PDB file of C-alpha atoms in Angstrom:
ATOM      1  CA  MET A   1       5.975   3.417  12.583  1.00  0.00           C
ATOM      2  CA  GLN A   2       2.406   2.156  12.854  1.00  0.00           C
ATOM      3  CA  VAL A   3       0.360   3.252   9.845  1.00  0.00           C
ATOM      4  CA  ARG A   4      -3.265   3.060   8.707  1.00  0.00           C
ATOM      5  CA  PHE A   5      -4.211   3.355   5.048  1.00  0.00           C
ATOM      6  CA  GLU A   6      -7.144   2.846   2.717  1.00  0.00           C
ATOM      7  CA  CYS A   7      -6.495  -0.200   0.549  1.00  0.00           C
ATOM      8  CA  PRO A   8      -7.023   0.378  -3.195  1.00  0.00           C
ATOM      9  CA  ALA A   9      -7.521  -3.367  -3.709  1.00  0.00           C
ATOM     10  CA  CYS A  10     -10.418  -3.940  -1.280  1.00  0.00           C
ATOM     11  CA  ASN A  11     -11.435  -0.372  -0.315  1.00  0.00           C
ATOM     12  CA  GLY A  12     -11.066  -1.329   3.352  1.00  0.00           C
ATOM     13  CA  THR A  13      -8.414  -0.132   5.791  1.00  0.00           C
ATOM     14  CA  HIS A  14      -5.319  -1.914   7.046  1.00  0.00           C
ATOM     15  CA  VAL A  15      -3.192  -1.051  10.098  1.00  0.00           C
ATOM     16  CA  PHE A  16       0.309  -2.388  10.679  1.00  0.00           C
ATOM     17  CA  ASP A  17       3.903  -1.506  11.582  1.00  0.00           C
ATOM     18  CA  MET A  18       5.857  -0.181   8.576  1.00  0.00           C
ATOM     19  CA  PRO A  19       9.610  -0.621   9.222  1.00  0.00           C
ATOM     20  CA  GLU A  20      10.837   0.898   5.920  1.00  0.00           C
ATOM     21  CA  THR A  21       9.814   3.731   3.594  1.00  0.00           C
ATOM     22  CA  THR A  22       8.759   1.399   0.741  1.00  0.00           C
ATOM     23  CA  ILE A  23       7.391  -2.103   1.217  1.00  0.00           C
ATOM     24  CA  HIS A  24       5.323  -4.650  -0.687  1.00  0.00           C
ATOM     25  CA  MET A  25       2.443  -6.540   0.905  1.00  0.00           C
ATOM     26  CA  THR A  26      -0.524  -8.652  -0.148  1.00  0.00           C
ATOM     27  CA  CYS A  27      -4.097  -7.597   0.634  1.00  0.00           C
ATOM     28  CA  ALA A  28      -5.579 -10.530   2.576  1.00  0.00           C
ATOM     29  CA  LYS A  29      -9.095  -9.830   1.263  1.00  0.00           C
ATOM     30  CA  THR A  30      -8.264  -9.739  -2.462  1.00  0.00           C
ATOM     31  CA  GLY A  31      -4.826 -11.373  -2.779  1.00  0.00           C
ATOM     32  CA  LYS A  32      -3.554  -8.386  -4.798  1.00  0.00           C
ATOM     33  CA  VAL A  33       0.002  -7.157  -4.276  1.00  0.00           C
ATOM     34  CA  LEU A  34       0.384  -3.587  -3.009  1.00  0.00           C
ATOM     35  CA  GLN A  35       3.351  -1.243  -2.965  1.00  0.00           C
ATOM     36  CA  LEU A  36       3.300   1.134   0.011  1.00  0.00           C
ATOM     37  CA  ARG A  37       5.449   4.257   0.128  1.00  0.00           C
ATOM     38  CA  LEU A  38       5.751   6.284   3.329  1.00  0.00           C
ATOM     39  CA  THR A  39       6.084  10.024   2.598  1.00  0.00           C
ATOM     40  CA  SER A  40       8.179  12.428   4.667  1.00  0.00           C
ATOM     41  CA  GLY A  41       4.908  13.805   6.089  1.00  0.00           C
ATOM     42  CA  GLY A  42       3.941  10.358   7.421  1.00  0.00           C
ATOM     43  CA  ASP A  43       1.272   9.591   4.802  1.00  0.00           C
ATOM     44  CA  VAL A  44       1.091   6.180   3.127  1.00  0.00           C
ATOM     45  CA  ARG A  45       0.774   6.089  -0.688  1.00  0.00           C
ATOM     46  CA  PRO A  46      -0.642   2.651  -1.614  1.00  0.00           C
ATOM     47  CA  THR A  47      -0.682   1.368  -5.201  1.00  0.00           C
ATOM     48  CA  VAL A  48      -1.824  -1.958  -6.633  1.00  0.00           C
ATOM     49  CA  VAL A  49       1.006  -3.771  -8.439  1.00  0.00           C
ATOM     50  CA  ASP A  50       0.034  -5.314 -11.787  1.00  0.00           C
ATOM     51  CA  PRO A  51       1.869  -8.653 -12.124  1.00  0.00           C
ATOM     52  CA  GLY A  52       2.254  -8.105 -15.891  1.00  0.00           C
ATOM     53  CA  ASN A  53       3.773  -4.654 -15.453  1.00  0.00           C
ATOM     54  CA  PRO A  54       6.788  -3.948 -13.187  1.00  0.00           C
ATOM     55  CA  ALA A  55       5.606  -0.381 -12.421  1.00  0.00           C
ATOM     56  CA  PRO A  56       2.672  -0.225  -9.971  1.00  0.00           C
ATOM     57  CA  ALA A  57      -0.625   1.257 -11.157  1.00  0.00           C
ATOM     58  CA  GLU A  58      -1.394   4.567  -9.446  1.00  0.00           C
ATOM     59  CA  ALA A  59      -4.112   4.441  -6.800  1.00  0.00           C
ATOM     60  CA  ASN A  60      -7.225   6.467  -7.431  1.00  0.00           C
ATOM     61  CA  GLY A  61      -7.845   9.278  -4.974  1.00  0.00           C
TER      62      GLY A  61
END
């Protein structure tokens, strides 16, 4: 499924094919790791992953 989402790391938007319901990616602009969860409604919930904490920080907004 092709998705578009607002990146909490760089405040830009990214578009790509999301083959699974939860994936990890790196924002090319900031180098921060993101966790993306695809909801049953088709929305993407992005969160920035803190390398010192295994649980991702919740995205604002």
